[in-house]
Coordinates of C-alpha atoms in Angstrom, one line a residue:
X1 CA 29.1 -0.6 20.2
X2 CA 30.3 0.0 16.6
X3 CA 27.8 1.2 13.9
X4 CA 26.0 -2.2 12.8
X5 CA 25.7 -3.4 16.3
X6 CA 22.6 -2.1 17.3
X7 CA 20.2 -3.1 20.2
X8 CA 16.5 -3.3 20.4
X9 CA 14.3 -3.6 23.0
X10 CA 14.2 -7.4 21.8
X11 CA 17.9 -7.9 21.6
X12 CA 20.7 -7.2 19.7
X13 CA 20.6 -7.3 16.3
X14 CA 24.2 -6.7 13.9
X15 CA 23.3 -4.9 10.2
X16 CA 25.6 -4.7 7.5
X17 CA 26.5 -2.6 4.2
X18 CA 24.9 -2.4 1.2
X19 CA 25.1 -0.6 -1.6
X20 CA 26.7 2.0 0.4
X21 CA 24.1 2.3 3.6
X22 CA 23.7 0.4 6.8
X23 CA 21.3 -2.3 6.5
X24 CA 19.7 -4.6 9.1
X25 CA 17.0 -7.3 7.2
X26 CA 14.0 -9.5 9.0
X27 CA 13.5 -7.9 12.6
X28 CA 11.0 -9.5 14.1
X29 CA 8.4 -7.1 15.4
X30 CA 5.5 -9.7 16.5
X31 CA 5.4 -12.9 17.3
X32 CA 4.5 -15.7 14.6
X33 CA 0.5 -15.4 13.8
X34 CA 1.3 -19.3 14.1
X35 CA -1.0 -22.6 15.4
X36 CA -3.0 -21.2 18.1
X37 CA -1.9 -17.7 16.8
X38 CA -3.3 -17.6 13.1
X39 CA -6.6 -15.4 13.0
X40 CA -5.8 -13.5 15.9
X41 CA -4.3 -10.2 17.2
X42 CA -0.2 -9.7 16.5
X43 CA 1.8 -9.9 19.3
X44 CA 5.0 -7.8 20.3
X45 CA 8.0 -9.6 19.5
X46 CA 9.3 -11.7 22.6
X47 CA 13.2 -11.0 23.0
X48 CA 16.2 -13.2 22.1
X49 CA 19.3 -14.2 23.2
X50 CA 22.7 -13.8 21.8
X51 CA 23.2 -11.6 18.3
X52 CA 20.4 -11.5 15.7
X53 CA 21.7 -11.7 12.2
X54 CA 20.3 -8.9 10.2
X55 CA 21.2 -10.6 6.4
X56 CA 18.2 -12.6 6.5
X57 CA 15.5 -13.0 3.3
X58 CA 12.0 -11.7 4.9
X59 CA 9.8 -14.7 3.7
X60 CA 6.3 -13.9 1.6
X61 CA 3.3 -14.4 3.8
X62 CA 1.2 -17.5 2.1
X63 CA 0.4 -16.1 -1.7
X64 CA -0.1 -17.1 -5.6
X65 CA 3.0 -16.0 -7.4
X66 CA 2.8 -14.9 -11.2
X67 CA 5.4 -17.2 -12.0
X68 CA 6.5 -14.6 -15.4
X69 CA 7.7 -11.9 -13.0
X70 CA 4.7 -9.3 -13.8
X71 CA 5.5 -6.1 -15.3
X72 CA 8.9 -5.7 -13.9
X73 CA 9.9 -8.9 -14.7
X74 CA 10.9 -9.4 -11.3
X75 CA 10.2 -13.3 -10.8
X76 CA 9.6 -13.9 -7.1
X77 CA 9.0 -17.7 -7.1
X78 CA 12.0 -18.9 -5.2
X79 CA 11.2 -16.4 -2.6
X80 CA 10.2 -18.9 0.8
X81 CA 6.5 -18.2 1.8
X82 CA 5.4 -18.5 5.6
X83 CA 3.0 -17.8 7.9
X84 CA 5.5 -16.2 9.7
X85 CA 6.1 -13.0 7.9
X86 CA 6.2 -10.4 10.4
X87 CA 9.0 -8.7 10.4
X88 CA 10.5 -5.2 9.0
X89 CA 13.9 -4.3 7.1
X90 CA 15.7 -1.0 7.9
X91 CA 18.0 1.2 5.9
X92 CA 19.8 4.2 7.5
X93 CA 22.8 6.5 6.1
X94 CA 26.2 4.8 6.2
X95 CA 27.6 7.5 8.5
X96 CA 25.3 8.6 12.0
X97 CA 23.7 11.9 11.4
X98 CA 24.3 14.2 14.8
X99 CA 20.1 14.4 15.1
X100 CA 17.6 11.9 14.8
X101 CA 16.6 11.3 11.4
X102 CA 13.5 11.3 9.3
X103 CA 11.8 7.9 8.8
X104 CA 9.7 6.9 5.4
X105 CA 7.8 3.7 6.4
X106 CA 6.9 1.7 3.6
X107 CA 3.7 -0.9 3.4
X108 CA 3.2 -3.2 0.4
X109 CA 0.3 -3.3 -2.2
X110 CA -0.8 -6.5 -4.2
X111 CA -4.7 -6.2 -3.6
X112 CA -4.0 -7.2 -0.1
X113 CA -3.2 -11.2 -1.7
X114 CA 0.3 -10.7 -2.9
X115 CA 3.5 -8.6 -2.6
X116 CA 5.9 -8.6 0.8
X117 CA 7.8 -6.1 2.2
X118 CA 11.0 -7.2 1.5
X119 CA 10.7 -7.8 -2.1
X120 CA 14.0 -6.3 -4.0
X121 CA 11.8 -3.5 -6.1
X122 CA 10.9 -2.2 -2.2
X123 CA 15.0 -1.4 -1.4
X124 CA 15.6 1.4 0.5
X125 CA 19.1 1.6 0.0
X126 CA 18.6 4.9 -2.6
X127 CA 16.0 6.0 -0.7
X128 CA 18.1 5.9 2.9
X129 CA 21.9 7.3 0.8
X130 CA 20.6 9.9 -1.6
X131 CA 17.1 11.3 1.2
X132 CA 19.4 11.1 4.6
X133 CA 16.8 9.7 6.3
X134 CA 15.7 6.1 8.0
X135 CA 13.5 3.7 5.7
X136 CA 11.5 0.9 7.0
X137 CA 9.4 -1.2 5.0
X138 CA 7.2 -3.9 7.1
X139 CA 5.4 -7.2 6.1
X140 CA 1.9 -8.0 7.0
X141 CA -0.9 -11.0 6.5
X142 CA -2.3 -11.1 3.5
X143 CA -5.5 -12.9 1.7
X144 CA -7.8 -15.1 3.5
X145 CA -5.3 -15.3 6.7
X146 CA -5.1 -11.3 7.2
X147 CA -8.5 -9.9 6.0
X148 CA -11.4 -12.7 6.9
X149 CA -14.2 -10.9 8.7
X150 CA -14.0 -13.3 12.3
X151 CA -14.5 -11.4 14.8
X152 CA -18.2 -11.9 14.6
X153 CA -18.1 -15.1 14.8
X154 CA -15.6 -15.1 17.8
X155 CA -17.5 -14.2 21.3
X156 CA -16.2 -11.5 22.9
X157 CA -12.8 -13.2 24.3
X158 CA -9.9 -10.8 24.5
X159 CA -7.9 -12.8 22.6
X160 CA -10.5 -14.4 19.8
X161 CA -10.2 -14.7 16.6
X162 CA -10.3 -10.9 14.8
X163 CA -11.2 -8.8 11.4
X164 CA -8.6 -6.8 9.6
X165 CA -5.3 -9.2 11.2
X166 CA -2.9 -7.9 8.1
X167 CA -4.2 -4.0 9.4
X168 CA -3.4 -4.9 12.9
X169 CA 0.1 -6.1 11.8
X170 CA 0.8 -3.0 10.4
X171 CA -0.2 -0.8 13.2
X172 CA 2.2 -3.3 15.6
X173 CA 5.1 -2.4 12.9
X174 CA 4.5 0.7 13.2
X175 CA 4.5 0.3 17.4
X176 CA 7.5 -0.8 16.9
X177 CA 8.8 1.7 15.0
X178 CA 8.1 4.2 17.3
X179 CA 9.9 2.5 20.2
X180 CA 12.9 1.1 18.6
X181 CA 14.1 3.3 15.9
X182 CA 15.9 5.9 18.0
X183 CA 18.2 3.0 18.2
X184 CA 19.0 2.9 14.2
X185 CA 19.2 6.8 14.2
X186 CA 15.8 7.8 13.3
X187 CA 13.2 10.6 14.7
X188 CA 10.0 8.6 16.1
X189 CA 7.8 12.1 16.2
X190 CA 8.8 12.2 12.6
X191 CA 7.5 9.0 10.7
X192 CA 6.2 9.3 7.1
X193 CA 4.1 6.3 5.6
X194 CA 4.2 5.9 2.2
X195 CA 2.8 2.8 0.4
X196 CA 1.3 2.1 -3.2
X197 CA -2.7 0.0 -4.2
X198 CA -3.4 -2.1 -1.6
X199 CA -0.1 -0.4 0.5
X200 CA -1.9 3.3 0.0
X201 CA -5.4 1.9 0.6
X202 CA -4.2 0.3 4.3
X203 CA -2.6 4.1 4.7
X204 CA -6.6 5.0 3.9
X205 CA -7.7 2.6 6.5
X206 CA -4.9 3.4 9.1
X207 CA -5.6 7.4 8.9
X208 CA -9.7 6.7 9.8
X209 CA -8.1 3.8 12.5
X210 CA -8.7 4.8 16.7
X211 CA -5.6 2.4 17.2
X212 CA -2.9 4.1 14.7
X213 CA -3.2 7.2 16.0
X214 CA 0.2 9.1 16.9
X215 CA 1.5 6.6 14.8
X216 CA 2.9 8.8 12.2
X217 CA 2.4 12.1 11.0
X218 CA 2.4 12.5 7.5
X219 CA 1.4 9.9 4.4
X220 CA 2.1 9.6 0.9
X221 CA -0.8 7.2 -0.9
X222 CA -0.3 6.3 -4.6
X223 CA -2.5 4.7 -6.5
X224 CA -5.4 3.8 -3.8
X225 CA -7.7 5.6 -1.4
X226 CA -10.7 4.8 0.8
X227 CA -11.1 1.1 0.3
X228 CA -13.4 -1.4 2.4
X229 CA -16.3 -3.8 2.3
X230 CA -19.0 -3.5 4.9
X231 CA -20.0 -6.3 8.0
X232 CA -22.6 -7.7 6.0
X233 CA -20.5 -7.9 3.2
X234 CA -17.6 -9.5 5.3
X235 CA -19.6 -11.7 7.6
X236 CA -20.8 -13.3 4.4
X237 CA -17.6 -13.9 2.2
X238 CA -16.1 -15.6 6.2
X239 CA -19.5 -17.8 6.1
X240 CA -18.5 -18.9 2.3
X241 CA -15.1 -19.3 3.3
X242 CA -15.9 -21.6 6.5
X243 CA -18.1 -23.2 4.2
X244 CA -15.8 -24.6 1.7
X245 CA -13.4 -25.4 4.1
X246 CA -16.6 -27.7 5.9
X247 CA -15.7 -25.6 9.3
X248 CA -18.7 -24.8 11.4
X249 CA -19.2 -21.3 12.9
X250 CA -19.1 -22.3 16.3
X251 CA -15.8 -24.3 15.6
X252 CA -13.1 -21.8 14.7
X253 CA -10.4 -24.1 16.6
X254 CA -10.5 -26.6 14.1
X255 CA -8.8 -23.4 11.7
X256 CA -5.6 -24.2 13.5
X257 CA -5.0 -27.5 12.2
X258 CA -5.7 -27.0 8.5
X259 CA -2.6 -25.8 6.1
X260 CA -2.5 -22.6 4.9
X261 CA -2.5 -23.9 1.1
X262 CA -5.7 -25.5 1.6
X263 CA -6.9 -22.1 3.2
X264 CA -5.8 -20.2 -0.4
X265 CA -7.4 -22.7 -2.3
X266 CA -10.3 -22.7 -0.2
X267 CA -10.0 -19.0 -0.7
X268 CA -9.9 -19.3 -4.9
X269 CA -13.2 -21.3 -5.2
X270 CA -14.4 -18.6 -3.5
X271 CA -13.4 -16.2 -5.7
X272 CA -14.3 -18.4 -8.6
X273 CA -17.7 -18.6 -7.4
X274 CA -18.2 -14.7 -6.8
X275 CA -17.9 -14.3 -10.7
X276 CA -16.0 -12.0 -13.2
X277 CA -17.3 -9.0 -11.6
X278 CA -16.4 -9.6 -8.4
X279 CA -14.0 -6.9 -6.3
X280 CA -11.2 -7.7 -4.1
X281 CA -12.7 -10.4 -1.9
X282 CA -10.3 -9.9 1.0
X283 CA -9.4 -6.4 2.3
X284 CA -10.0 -3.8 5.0
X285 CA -13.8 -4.4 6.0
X286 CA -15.6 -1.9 8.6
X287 CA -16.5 -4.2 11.7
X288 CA -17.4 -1.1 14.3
X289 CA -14.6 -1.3 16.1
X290 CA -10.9 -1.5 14.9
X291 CA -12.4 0.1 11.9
X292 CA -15.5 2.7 13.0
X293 CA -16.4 3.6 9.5
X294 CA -15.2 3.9 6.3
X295 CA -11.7 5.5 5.6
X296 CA -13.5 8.1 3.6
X297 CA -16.5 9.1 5.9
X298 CA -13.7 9.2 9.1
X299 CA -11.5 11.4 7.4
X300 CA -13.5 13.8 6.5
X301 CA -14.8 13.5 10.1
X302 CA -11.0 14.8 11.1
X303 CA -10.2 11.2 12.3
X304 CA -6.5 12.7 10.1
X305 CA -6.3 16.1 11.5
X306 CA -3.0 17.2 11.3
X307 CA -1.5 14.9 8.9
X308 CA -0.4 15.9 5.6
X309 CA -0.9 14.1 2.9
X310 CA 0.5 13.9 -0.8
X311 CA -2.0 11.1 -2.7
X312 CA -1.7 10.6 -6.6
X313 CA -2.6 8.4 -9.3
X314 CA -1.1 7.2 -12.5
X315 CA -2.3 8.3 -15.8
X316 CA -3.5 4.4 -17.4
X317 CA -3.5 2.5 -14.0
X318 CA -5.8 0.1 -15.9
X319 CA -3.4 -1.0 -18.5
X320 CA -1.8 -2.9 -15.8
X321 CA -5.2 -5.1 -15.3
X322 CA -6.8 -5.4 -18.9
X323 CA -4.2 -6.7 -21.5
X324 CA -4.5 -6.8 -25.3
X325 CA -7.1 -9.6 -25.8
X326 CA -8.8 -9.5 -22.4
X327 CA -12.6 -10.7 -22.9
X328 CA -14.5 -7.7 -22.1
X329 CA -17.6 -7.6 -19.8
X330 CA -21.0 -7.1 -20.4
X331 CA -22.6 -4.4 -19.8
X332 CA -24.5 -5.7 -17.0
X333 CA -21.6 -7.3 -15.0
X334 CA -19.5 -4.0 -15.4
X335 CA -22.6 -2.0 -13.9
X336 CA -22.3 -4.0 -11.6
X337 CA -18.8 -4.4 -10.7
X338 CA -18.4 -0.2 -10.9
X339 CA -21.7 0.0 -9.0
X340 CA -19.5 -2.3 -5.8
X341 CA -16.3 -0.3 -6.1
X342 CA -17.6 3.3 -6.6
X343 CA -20.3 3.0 -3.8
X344 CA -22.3 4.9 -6.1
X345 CA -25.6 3.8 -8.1
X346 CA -24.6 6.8 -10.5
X347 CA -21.8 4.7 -12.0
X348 CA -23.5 2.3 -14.2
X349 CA -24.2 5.7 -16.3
X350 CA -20.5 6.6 -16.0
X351 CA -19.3 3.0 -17.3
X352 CA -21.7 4.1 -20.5
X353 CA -19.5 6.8 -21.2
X354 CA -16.6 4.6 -21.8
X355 CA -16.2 2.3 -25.2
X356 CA -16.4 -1.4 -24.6
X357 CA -13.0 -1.5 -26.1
X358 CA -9.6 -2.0 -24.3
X359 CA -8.7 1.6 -24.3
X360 CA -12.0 2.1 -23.3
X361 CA -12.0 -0.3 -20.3
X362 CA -8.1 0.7 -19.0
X363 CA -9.7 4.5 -19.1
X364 CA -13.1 3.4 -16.8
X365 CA -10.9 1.6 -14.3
X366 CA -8.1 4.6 -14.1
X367 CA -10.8 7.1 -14.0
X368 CA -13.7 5.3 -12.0
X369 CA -11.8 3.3 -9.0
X370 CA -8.8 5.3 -8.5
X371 CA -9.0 8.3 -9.9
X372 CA -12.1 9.4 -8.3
X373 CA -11.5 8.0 -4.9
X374 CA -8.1 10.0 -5.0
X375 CA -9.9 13.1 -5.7
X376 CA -12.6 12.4 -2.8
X377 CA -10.3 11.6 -0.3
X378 CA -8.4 14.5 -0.8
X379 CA -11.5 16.6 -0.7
X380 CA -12.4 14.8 2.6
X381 CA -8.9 15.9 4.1
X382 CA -8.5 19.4 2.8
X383 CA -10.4 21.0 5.9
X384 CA -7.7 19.3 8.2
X385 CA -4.5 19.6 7.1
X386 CA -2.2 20.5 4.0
X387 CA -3.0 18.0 0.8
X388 CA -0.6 17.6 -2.4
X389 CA -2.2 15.7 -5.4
X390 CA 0.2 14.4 -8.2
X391 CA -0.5 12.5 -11.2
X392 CA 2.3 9.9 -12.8
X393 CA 2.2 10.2 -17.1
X394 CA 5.6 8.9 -17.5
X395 CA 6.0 6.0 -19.9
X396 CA 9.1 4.3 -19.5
X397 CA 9.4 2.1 -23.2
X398 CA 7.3 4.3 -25.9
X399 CA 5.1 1.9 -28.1
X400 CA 5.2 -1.1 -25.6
X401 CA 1.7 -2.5 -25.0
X402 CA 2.2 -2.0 -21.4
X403 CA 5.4 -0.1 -20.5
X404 CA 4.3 2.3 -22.8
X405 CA 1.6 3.4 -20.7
X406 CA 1.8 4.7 -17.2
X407 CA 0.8 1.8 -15.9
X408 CA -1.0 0.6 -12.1
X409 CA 2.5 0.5 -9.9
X410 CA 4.9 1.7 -12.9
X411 CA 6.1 4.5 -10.5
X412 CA 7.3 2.6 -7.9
X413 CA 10.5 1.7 -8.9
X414 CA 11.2 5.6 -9.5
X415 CA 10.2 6.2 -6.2
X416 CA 12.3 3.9 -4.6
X417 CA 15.3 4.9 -7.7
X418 CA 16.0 1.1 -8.4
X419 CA 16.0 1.0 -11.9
X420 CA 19.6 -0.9 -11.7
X421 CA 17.0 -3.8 -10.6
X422 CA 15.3 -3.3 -13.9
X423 CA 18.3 -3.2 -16.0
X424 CA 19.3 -5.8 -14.6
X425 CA 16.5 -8.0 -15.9
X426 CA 16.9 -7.0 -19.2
X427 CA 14.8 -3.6 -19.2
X428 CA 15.9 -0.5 -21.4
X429 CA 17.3 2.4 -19.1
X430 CA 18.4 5.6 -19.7
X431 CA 19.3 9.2 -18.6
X432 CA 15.8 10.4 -18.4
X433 CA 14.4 8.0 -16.6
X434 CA 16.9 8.6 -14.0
X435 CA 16.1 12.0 -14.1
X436 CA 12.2 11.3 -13.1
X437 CA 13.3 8.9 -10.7
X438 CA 15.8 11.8 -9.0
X439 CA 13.1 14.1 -9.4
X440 CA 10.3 11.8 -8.1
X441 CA 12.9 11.0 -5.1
X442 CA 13.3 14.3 -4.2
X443 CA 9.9 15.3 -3.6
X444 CA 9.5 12.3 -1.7
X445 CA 12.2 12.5 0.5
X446 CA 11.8 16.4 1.4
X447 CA 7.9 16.2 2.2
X448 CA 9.2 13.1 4.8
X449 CA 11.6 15.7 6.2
X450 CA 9.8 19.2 6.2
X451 CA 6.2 18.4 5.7
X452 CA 6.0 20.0 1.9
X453 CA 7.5 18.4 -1.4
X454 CA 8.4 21.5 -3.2
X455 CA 12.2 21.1 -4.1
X456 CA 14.5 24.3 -5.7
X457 CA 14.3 22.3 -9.1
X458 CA 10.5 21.2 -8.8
X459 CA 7.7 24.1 -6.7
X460 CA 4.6 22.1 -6.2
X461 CA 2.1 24.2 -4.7
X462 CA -0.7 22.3 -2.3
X463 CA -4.1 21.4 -3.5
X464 CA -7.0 23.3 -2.4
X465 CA -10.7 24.0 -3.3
X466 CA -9.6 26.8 -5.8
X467 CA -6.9 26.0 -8.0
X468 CA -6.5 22.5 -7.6
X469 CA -2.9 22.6 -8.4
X470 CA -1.4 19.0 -9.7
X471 CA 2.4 17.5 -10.0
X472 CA 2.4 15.8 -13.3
X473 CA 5.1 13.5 -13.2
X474 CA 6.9 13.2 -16.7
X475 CA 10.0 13.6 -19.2
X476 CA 9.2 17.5 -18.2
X477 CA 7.9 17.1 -15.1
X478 CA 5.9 20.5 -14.1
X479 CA 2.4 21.4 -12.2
X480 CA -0.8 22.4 -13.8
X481 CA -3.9 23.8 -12.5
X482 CA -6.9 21.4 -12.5
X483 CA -6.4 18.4 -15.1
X484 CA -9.3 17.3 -16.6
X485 CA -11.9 19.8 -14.5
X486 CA -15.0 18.8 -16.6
X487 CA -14.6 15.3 -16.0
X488 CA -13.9 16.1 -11.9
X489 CA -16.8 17.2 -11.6
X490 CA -18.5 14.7 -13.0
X491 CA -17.0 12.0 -10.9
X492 CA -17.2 13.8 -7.6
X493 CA -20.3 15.7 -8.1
X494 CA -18.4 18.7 -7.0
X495 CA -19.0 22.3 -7.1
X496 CA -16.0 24.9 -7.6
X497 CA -15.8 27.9 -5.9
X498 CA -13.2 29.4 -8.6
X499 CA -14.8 31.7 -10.8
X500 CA -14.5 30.6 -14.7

């Protein structure tokens, strides 16, 4: 069987080069969440006859597409949407290494409504030629058809309708991965996930999950951390859903036969009708089960023992969300909004440290959501196992309103080195930023294959109680000792045992 021919416990499936590694596109790992199986537990993949082709675009599960592209300029619109998303790409070395490889698993972010796995900024090609390791990057269900809270409202069959589908379809990608990437050359005992907002948060709920464990043994989360809504919470938003669409409760069949765009539209009045200062409507909620408790409180329960982690934010992750002329808030609906997000009735004083400006507002939101639930979580898994914390500052077009700032998701592409993608449409790119994005790369790639992310060009001690060392990510990219300590503390209520 030559190198591209490779077989799966579903069938044969024949890869390709590209851009200089072996490449095999939209493998099915569970069946269609189709008719009878939308709302419900993912399947394994049944097998096929004959040769798979492995050149195939991965479709978008059903989403609303910013038709300008977004930050990257990466316009996505003439990318086919389906239901029937589930499936991974793989990228491996162009020659066979003699032992099983390292594999970097990566899952999506886009506030669990947008994104896909097989979206050109998510190439592993770099990742696969310049790491020598295997990279996956998996699909799930997103919005309304892959974080609805049914499973209340579905009996107790075996096979009903269920809460956190899209989480479910990632832990079946990852089965998969363990029992099929042997074949491509990878290690199964030695799966990284790695996955950025919505991507990092899943990681969050995955690590706390009963049904991932084993699943992998390390995890790199950027930009997102413990994230999920509560039963009430969910069983609420599902009744106003249901609502809309004029289904009864006791008539979930009849959500077989209506299209998926009237589900999203369904799904925006809702949103419309939850107000400015609503939070993400649909994404992980804790239903007792699939999901115990929160990512946060399970973690620091060990529910992670054992697995490393590297988790980071960005320096202005809020320029990303509140443009130049954005309408601010009042007072009251950002209590209120921080109050939801934060968990915490202490952050309606917080929000009143923060000018009701733009700046202001970009710095709350960095700070507030991510910020401080990147410093809890790691907090939460420091007793367990080793944690590295990071912070991105890197701007990559000085004096830009928003690629001047290190903006929500401005890392990614350094992570995944594809800035060709971004010179390509029309974005300024130079020697340094290839340097960050080698450098970025590096530390990547060696904590997926030795469990740290020090390099020889880049030491990055882990973060403990102590020091609380920190990878700032730059033009001179370098580690310093407790950023911003004052304001920590004041965000996690935390004590220090260093002595000042």
């Amino acid at each position: 069987m030559d190198q591209l021919l490779i077989r799966t416990h579903n069938g044969l499936i024949q890869g390709y080069v590209q851009n200089g590694v072996r490449t095999w596109k939209a493998i099915p790992y569970a069946e269609p969440p189709v008719g009878e199986r939308r709302f419900r537990k993912p399947l394994p993949a049944r097998p096929w006859a004959g040769v798979r082709s492995g050149d195939m675009t991965v479709p978008l599960a059903p989403q609303r597409v910013n038709p300008t592209g977004g930050a990257f300029r990466l316009k996505r619109d003439q990318i086919p949407q389906s239901e029937d998303c589930l499936y991974v790409n793989v990228w491996a070395p162009d020659e066979p290494a003699p032992q099983p490889l390292p594999v970097m698993v990566w899952i999506h972010g886009g506030a669990f409504v947008t994104g896909g796995g097989g979206l050109p900024i998510y190439d592993g090609s770099e990742l696969a030629r310049r790491g020598g390791l295997i990279v996956v990057s998996l699909s799930y269900r997103l919005g309304p058809l892959g974080f609805t809270h049914f499973s209340p409202f579905s009996g107790e069959s075996e096979d009903g309708y269920v809460s956190n589908a899209g989480l479910l379809d990632q832990i079946e990608a990852l089965r998969w991965v363990k029992h099929n990437i042997a074949a491509f050359g990878g290690d199964p005992q030695q799966v990284t996930v790695f996955g950025e907002s919505a991507g990092s948060m899943s990681i969050a709920a995955l690590l706390a999950m009963p049904a991932a464990q084993g699943l992998f043994t390390r995890a790199i989360m950027q930009s997102g951390a413990s994230q999920a809504i509560s039963d009430s919470h969910g069983r609420l938003l599902t009744k106003g859903l249901l609502d809309i669409l004029g289904i009864p409760e006791d008539q979930l069949e009849r959500l077989q036969e209506v299209p998926a765009e009237e589900i999203l539209r369904a799904a925006d009045e809702l949103k419309q009708a939850a107000g400015a200062s609503a939070v993400m409507l649909f994404q992980p909620v804790v239903d007792g089960k699939l999901l115990p408790v929160t990512p946060l409180e399970a973690v620091a329960a060990g529910s992670a023992a054992g697995i490393e982690i590297i988790i980071g934010t960005n320096r202005d992750e809020g320029a990303l969300f509140i443009p130049e002329g954005m309408p601010m808030l009042t007072k009251e609906q950002n209590a209120r909004a921080y109050t939801a997000v934060t968990g915490s009735k202490e952050a309606a004083s917080w929000i009143e440290a923060y000018p009701a400006t733009v700046e202001g507002q970009r710095q709350a939101m960095t700070e507030l959501f991510f910020w401080r639930s990147a410093l809890q979580f790691a907090e939460a898994q420091l007793p367990h196992a080793a944690v590295w914390m990071y912070r991105y500052d890197y701007a990559m077009v000085p004096g830009d309103p928003l690629l001047g700032t290190a903006f929500h998701s401005a890392e990614i592409p350094f992570v995944f080195n594809n800035l060709d993608l971004l010179a390509g449409a029309g974005m300024p790119v130079n020697e340094e930023m290839r340097s960050v994005a080698e450098c970025m790369q590096e530390a990547w790639t060696s904590f997926a294959k030795r469990g740290q992310p020090s390099t020889p060009s880049l030491p990055w001690p882990a973060y403990d109680a102590e020091e609380r060392w920190t990878m700032v990510f730059g033009a001179d990219s370098a580690v310093t000792r407790d950023p911003d300590a004052d304001k920590r503390r004041m965000l996690t209520g935390g004590s220090d045992k260093r002595t000042t």
